Every structure is written in C-alpha cells, then in structure tokens.
Coordinates of C-alpha atoms in Angstrom, one line a residue:
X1 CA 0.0 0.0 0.0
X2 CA 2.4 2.2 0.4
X3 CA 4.1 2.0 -3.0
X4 CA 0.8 3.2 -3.9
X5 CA 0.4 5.9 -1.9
X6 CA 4.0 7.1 -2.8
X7 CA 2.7 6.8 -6.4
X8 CA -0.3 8.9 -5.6
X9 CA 1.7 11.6 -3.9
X10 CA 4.2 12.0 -6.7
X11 CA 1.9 12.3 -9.4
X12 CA -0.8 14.1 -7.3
X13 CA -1.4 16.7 -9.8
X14 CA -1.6 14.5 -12.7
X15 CA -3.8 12.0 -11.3
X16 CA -6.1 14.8 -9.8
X17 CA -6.0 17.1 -13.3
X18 CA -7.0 13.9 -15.4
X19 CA -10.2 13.0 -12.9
X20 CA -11.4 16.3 -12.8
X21 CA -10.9 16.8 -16.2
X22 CA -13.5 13.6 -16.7
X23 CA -15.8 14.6 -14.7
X24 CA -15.7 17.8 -16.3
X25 CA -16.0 15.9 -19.8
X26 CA -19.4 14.4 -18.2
X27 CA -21.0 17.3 -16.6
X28 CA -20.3 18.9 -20.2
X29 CA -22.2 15.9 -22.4
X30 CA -25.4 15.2 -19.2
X31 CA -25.6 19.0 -19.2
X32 CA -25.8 19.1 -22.7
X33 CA -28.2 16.4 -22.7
X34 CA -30.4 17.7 -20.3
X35 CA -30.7 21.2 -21.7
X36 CA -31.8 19.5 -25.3
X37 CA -34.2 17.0 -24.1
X38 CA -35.6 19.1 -21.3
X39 CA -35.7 22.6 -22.1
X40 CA -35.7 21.9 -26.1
X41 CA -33.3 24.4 -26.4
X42 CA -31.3 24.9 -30.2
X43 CA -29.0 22.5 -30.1
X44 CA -25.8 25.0 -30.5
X45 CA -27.0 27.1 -27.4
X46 CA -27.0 24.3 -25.5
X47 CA -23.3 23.6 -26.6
X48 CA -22.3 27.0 -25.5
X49 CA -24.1 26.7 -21.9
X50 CA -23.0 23.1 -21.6
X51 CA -19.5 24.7 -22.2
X52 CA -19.8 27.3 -19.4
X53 CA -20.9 25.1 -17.2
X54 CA -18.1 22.9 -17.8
X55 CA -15.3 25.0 -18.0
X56 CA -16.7 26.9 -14.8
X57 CA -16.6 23.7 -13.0
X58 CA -12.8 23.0 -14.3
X59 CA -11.4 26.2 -13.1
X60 CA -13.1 25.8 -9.7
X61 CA -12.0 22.0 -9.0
X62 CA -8.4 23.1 -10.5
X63 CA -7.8 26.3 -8.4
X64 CA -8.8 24.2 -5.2
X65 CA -8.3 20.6 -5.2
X66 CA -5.2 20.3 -8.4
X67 CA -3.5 23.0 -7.8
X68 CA -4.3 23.9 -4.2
X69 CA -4.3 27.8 -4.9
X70 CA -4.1 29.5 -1.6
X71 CA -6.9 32.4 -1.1
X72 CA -8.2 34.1 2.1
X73 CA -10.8 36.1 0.7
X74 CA -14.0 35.4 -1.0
X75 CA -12.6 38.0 -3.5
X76 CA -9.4 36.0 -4.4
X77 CA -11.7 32.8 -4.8
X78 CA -12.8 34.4 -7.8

C-alpha cells in the first residue's frame, strides 16, 4: 500500500487534473443532454451553456483541489 500511496503523492497533480478533467467531460455531455431534451433548447446554445458550465466547473476543481491555490478572501476565490 504504500508503493501506492508514494505513487499517488508524486503524481498528485496529474492523477487529480485527469479525474477532474472527466468529470468535467461528463458534466459537459449530461448538461448538454439535459438542456436539449428538457428545455428543447437549439441544439448550439445548449453547446455554448454546456461549455460554461463545464469550463466553470474545471477552473473551480483546479484552483482548489489540483492546484491547491491558496486564497483568504471570498474575493481571491474568484
């Protein structure tokens, strides 16, 4: 287990920028979905709000949990 964890710790970044960036990939194609089929929205402005919502949830998970950006302010959050 500890080889492992050693693994984890030296590639932390990595292993946390490639997760997030999955879950981002997923959020972008259910929001997507759920925008066309529920609201019956045009298909390209749902791209572009799936896309927001994506790339807002990618610089969020990045600045806190990848890249552990330190911030003391709700200011320098955003």
């Amino acid at each position: 287990m500890t080889i492992l964890y050693s693994i984890f710790i030296k590639y932390k970044q990595v292993i946390l920028y490639l997760f997030f960036g999955g879950l981002t990939t997923i959020i972008n194609i259910l929001s997507f979905e759920i925008l066309l089929t529920n609201f019956n929205l045009y298909y390209q402005l749902c791209n572009v709000i799936a896309w927001i919502i994506s790339v807002t949830f990618a610089y969020f998970t990045n600045k806190v949990w990848v890249f552990e950006s330190n911030y003391t302010t709700r200011a320098s959050f955003f």
